[in-house]
Tab-separated table of C-alpha atoms in Angstrom:
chain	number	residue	atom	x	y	z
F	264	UNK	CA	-53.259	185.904	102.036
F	265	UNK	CA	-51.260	185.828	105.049
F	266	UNK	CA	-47.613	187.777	104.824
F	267	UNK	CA	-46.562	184.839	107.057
F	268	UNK	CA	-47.910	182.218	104.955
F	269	UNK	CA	-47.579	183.041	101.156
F	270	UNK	CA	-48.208	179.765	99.321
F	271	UNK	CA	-51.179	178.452	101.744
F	272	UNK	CA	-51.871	176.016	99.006
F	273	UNK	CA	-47.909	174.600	98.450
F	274	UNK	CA	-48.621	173.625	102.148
F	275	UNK	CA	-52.044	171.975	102.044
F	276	UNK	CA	-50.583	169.629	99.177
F	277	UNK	CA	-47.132	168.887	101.338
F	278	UNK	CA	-49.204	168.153	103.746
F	279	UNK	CA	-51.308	165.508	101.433
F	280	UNK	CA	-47.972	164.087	100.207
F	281	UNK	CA	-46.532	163.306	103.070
F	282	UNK	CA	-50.177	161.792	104.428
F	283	UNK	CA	-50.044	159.665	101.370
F	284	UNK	CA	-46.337	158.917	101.880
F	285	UNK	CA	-47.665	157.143	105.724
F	286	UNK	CA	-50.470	155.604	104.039
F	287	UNK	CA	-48.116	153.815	101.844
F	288	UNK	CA	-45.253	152.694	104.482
F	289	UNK	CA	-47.919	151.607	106.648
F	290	UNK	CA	-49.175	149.387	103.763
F	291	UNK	CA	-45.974	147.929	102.515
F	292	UNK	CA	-45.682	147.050	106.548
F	293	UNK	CA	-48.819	145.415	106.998
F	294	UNK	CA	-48.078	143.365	103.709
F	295	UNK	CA	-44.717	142.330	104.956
F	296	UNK	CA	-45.469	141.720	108.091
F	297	UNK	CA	-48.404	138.887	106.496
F	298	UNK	CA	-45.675	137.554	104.150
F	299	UNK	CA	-43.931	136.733	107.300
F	300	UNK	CA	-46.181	135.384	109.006
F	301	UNK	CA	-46.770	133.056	106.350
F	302	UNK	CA	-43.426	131.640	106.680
F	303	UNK	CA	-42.877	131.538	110.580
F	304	UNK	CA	-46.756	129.903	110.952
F	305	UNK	CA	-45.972	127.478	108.206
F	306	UNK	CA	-42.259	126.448	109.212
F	307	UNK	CA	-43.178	126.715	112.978
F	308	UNK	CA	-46.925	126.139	113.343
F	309	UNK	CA	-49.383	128.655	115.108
F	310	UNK	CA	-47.579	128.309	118.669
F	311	UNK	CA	-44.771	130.462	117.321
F	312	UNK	CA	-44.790	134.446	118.952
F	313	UNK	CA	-45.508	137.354	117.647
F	314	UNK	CA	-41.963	137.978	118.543
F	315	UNK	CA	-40.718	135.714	116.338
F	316	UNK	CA	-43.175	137.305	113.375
F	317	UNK	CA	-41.246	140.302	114.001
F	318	UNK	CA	-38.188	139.153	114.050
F	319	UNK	CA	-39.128	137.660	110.766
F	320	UNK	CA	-40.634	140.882	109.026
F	321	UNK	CA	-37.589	143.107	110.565
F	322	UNK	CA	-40.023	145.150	112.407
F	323	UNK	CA	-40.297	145.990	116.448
F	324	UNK	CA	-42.981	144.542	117.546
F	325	UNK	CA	-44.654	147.928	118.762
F	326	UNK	CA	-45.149	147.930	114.595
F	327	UNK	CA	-46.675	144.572	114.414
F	328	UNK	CA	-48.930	145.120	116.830
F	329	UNK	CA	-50.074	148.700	115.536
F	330	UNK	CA	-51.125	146.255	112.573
F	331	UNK	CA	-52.487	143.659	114.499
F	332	UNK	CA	-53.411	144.377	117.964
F	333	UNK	CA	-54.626	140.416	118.183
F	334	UNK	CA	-52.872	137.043	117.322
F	335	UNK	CA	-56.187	135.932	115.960
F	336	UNK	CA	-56.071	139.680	113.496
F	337	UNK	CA	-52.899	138.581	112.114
F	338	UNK	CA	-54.427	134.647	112.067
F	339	UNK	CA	-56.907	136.268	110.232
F	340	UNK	CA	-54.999	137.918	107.375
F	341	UNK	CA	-52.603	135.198	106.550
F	342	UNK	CA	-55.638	132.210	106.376
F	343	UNK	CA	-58.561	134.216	105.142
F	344	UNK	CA	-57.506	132.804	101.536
F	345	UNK	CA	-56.551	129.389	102.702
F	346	UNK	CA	-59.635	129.308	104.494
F	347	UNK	CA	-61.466	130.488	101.149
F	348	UNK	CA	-60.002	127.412	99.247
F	349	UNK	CA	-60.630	125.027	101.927
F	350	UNK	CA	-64.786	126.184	101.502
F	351	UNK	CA	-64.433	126.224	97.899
F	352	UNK	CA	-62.831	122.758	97.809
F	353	UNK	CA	-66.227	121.328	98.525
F	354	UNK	CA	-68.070	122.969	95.786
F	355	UNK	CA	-65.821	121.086	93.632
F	356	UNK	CA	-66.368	117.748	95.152
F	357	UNK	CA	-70.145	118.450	94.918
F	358	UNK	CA	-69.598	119.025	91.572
F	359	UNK	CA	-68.099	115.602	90.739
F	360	UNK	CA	-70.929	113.429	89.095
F	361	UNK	CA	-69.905	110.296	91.367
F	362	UNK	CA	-70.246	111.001	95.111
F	363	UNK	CA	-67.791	108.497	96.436
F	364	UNK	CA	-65.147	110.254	94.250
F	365	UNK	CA	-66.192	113.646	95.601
F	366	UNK	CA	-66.230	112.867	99.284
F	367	UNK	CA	-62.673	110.864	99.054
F	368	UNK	CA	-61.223	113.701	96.826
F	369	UNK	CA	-62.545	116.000	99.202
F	370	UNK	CA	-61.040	114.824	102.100
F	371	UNK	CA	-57.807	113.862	100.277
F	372	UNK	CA	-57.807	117.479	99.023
F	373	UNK	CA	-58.145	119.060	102.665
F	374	UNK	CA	-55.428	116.737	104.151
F	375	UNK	CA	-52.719	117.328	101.071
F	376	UNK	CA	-53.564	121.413	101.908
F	377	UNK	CA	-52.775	120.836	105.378
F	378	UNK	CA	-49.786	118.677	104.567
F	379	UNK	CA	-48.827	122.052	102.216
F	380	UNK	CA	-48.767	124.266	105.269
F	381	UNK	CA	-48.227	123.078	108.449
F	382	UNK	CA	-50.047	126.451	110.229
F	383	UNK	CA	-52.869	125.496	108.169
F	384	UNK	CA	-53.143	121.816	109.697
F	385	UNK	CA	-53.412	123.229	112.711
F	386	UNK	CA	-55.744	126.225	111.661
F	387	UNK	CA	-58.635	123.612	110.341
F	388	UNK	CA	-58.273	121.821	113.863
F	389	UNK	CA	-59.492	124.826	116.043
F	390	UNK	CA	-62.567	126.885	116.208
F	391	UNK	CA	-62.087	131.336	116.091
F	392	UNK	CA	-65.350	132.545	116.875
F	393	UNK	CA	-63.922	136.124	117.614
F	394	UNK	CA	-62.673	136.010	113.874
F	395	UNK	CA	-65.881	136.026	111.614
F	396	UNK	CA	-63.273	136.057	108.429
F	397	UNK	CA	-61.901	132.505	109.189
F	398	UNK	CA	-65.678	131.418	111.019
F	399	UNK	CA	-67.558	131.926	107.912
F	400	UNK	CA	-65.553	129.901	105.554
F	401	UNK	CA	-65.639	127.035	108.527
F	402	UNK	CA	-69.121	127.433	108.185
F	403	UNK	CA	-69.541	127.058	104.556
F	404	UNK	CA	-67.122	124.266	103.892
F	405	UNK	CA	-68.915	122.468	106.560
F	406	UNK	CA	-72.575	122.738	105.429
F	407	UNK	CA	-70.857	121.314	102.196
F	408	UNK	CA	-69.015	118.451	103.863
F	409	UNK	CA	-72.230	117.554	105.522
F	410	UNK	CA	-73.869	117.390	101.787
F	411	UNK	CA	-70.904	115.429	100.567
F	412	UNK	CA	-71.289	112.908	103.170
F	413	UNK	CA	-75.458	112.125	101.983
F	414	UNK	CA	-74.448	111.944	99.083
F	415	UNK	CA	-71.842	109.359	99.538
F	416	UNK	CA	-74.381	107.413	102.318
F	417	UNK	CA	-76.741	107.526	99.593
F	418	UNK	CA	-74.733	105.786	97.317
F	419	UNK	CA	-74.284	102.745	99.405
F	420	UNK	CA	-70.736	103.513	99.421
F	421	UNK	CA	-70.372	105.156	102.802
F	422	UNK	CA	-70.625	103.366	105.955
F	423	UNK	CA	-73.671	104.177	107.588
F	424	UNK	CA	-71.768	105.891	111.362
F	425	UNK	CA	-69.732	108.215	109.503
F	426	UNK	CA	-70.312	111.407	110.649
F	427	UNK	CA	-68.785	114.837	110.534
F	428	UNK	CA	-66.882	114.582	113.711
F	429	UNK	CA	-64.626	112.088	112.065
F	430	UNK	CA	-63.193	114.527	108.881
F	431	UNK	CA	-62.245	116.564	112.484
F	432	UNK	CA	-60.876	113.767	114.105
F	433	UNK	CA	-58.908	112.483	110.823
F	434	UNK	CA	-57.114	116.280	110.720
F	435	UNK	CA	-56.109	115.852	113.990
F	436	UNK	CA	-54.789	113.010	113.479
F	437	UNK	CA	-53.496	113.940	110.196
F	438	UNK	CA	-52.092	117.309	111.632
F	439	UNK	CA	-49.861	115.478	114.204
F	440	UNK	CA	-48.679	113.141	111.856
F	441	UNK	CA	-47.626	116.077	109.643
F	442	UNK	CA	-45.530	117.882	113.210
F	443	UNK	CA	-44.152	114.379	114.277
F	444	UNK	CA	-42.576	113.185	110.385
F	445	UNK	CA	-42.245	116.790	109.275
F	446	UNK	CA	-38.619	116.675	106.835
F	447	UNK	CA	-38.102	113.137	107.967
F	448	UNK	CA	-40.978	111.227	106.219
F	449	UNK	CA	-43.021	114.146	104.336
F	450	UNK	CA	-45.383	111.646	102.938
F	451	UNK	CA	-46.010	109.514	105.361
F	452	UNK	CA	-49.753	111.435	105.798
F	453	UNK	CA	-50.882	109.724	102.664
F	454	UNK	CA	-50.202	106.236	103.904
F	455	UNK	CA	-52.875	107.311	106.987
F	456	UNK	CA	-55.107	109.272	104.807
F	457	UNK	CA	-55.387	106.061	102.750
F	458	UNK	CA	-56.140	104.242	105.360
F	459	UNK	CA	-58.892	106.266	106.831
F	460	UNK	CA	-60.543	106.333	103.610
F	461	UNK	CA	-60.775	102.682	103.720
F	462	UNK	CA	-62.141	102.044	106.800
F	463	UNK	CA	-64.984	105.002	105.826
F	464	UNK	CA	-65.934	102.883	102.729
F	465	UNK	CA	-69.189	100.683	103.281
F	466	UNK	CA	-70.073	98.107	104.466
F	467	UNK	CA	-68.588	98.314	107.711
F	468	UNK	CA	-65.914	96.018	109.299
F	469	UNK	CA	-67.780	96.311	112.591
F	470	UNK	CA	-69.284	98.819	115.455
F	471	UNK	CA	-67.314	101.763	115.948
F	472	UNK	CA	-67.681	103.199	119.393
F	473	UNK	CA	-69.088	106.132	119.831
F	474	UNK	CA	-68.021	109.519	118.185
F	475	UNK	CA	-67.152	112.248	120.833
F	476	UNK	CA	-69.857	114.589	121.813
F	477	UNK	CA	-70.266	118.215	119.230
F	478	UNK	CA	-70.079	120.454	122.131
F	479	UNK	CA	-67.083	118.417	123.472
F	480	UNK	CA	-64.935	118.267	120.002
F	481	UNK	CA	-65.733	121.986	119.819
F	482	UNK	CA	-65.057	122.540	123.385
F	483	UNK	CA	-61.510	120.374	122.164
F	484	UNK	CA	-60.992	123.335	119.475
F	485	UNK	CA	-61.506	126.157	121.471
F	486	UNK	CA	-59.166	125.439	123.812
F	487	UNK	CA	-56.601	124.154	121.183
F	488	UNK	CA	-57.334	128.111	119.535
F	489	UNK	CA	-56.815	129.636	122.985
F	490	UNK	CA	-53.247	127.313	123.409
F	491	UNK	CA	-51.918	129.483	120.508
F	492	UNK	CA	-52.841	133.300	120.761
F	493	UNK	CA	-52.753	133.309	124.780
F	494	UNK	CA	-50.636	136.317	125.218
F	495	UNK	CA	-47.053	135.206	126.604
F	496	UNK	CA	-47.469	135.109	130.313
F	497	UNK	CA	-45.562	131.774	130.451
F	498	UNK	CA	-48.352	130.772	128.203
F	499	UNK	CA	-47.458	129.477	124.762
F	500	UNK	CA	-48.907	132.052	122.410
């Protein structure tokens, strides 16, 4: 034992307190800093800053970005369970024993979520493929959607040109219905929703033309992704 250290072992465990003790702030942080998030993204959409996350939390942003060096890290965190439910929604549409039922109460399911949080309208419009958290639950609620729809073509009850381009176009559509009425008419979604149901229900009116391209709607979601973590540059981010 060392005459200039007598209580080595008083030490070691300060030491492990006070390691504990950063652990713990950094934690409470991060989790603030996510329940902040959720409030700015769903009052102000995905275009609002980091700054403005921040702000919200009470943090500098030096902290938020220890946390989350990337918009699409903090993206990430809030949505990961919104993005769960949104995949999960279609295992209980599959589940319902009549398949136009399913595939309406699917889609009416997906727009009332957006409609619940406006940063998750826009979330389900654009494409993250440097986020495999939010990617994988795309993934799975669209090999679903695309089950959903045989199932509702081979019930005679779905027109025949519906494909799964037009759930994406219908929340777009939906999701700038949802910025433009915001406070001022909250459900007005549901009057469009209704609609667009309608006109998916077989037999067909008439031709549609055709539906935009897959690599071009994507290309149209990867840019609308890149609008709103672009780092501000006089860039909206």
């Amino acid at each position: 034992m060392s005459p200039r250290d007598p209580h080595p072992e008083a030490g070691a465990d300060a030491a492990v307190s006070a390691g504990h003790a950063k652990r713990s702030d950094a934690e409470r942080n991060r989790g603030r800093i996510i329940a902040a998030a959720r409030t700015v993204f769903g009052r102000d959409g995905l275009n609002a800053s980091m700054a403005s996350v921040a702000r919200e939390t009470g943090v500098g942003i030096a902290t938020l970005f220890r946390h989350f060096p990337r918009k699409e890290d903090l993206l990430a965190a809030v949505f990961a369970d919104r993005m769960k439910a949104y995949a999960q929604a279609t295992d209980a549409a599959l589940a319902d024993p009549d398949p136009w039922h399913g595939f309406t109460g699917y889609i009416e399911t997906v727009c009332a979520m957006q409609a619940a949080d406006r940063g998750f309208a826009d979330i389900l419009t654009m494409n993250f493929p440097g986020v495999p958290e939010l990617e994988k639950h795309h993934a799975r609620a669209y090999e679903g959607f695309l089950e959903l729809i045989g199932r509702a073509k081979d019930s005679g009850q779905l027109r025949e040109d519906f494909t799964s381009r037009d759930l994406v176009l219908l929340l777009m559509a939906n999701a700038g219905v949802l910025s433009a009425t915001a406070d001022a008419a909250p459900d007005a979604w549901r009057r469009l929703v209704a609609w667009m149901i309608q006109s998916f229900q077989a037999p067909a009116r008439g031709p549609l033309p055709d539906p935009p391209e897959d690599a071009a709607l994507y290309e149209a979601m990867r840019r609308a992704s890149h609008d709103v973590t672009t780092p501000e540059t006089g860039k909206r981010r």
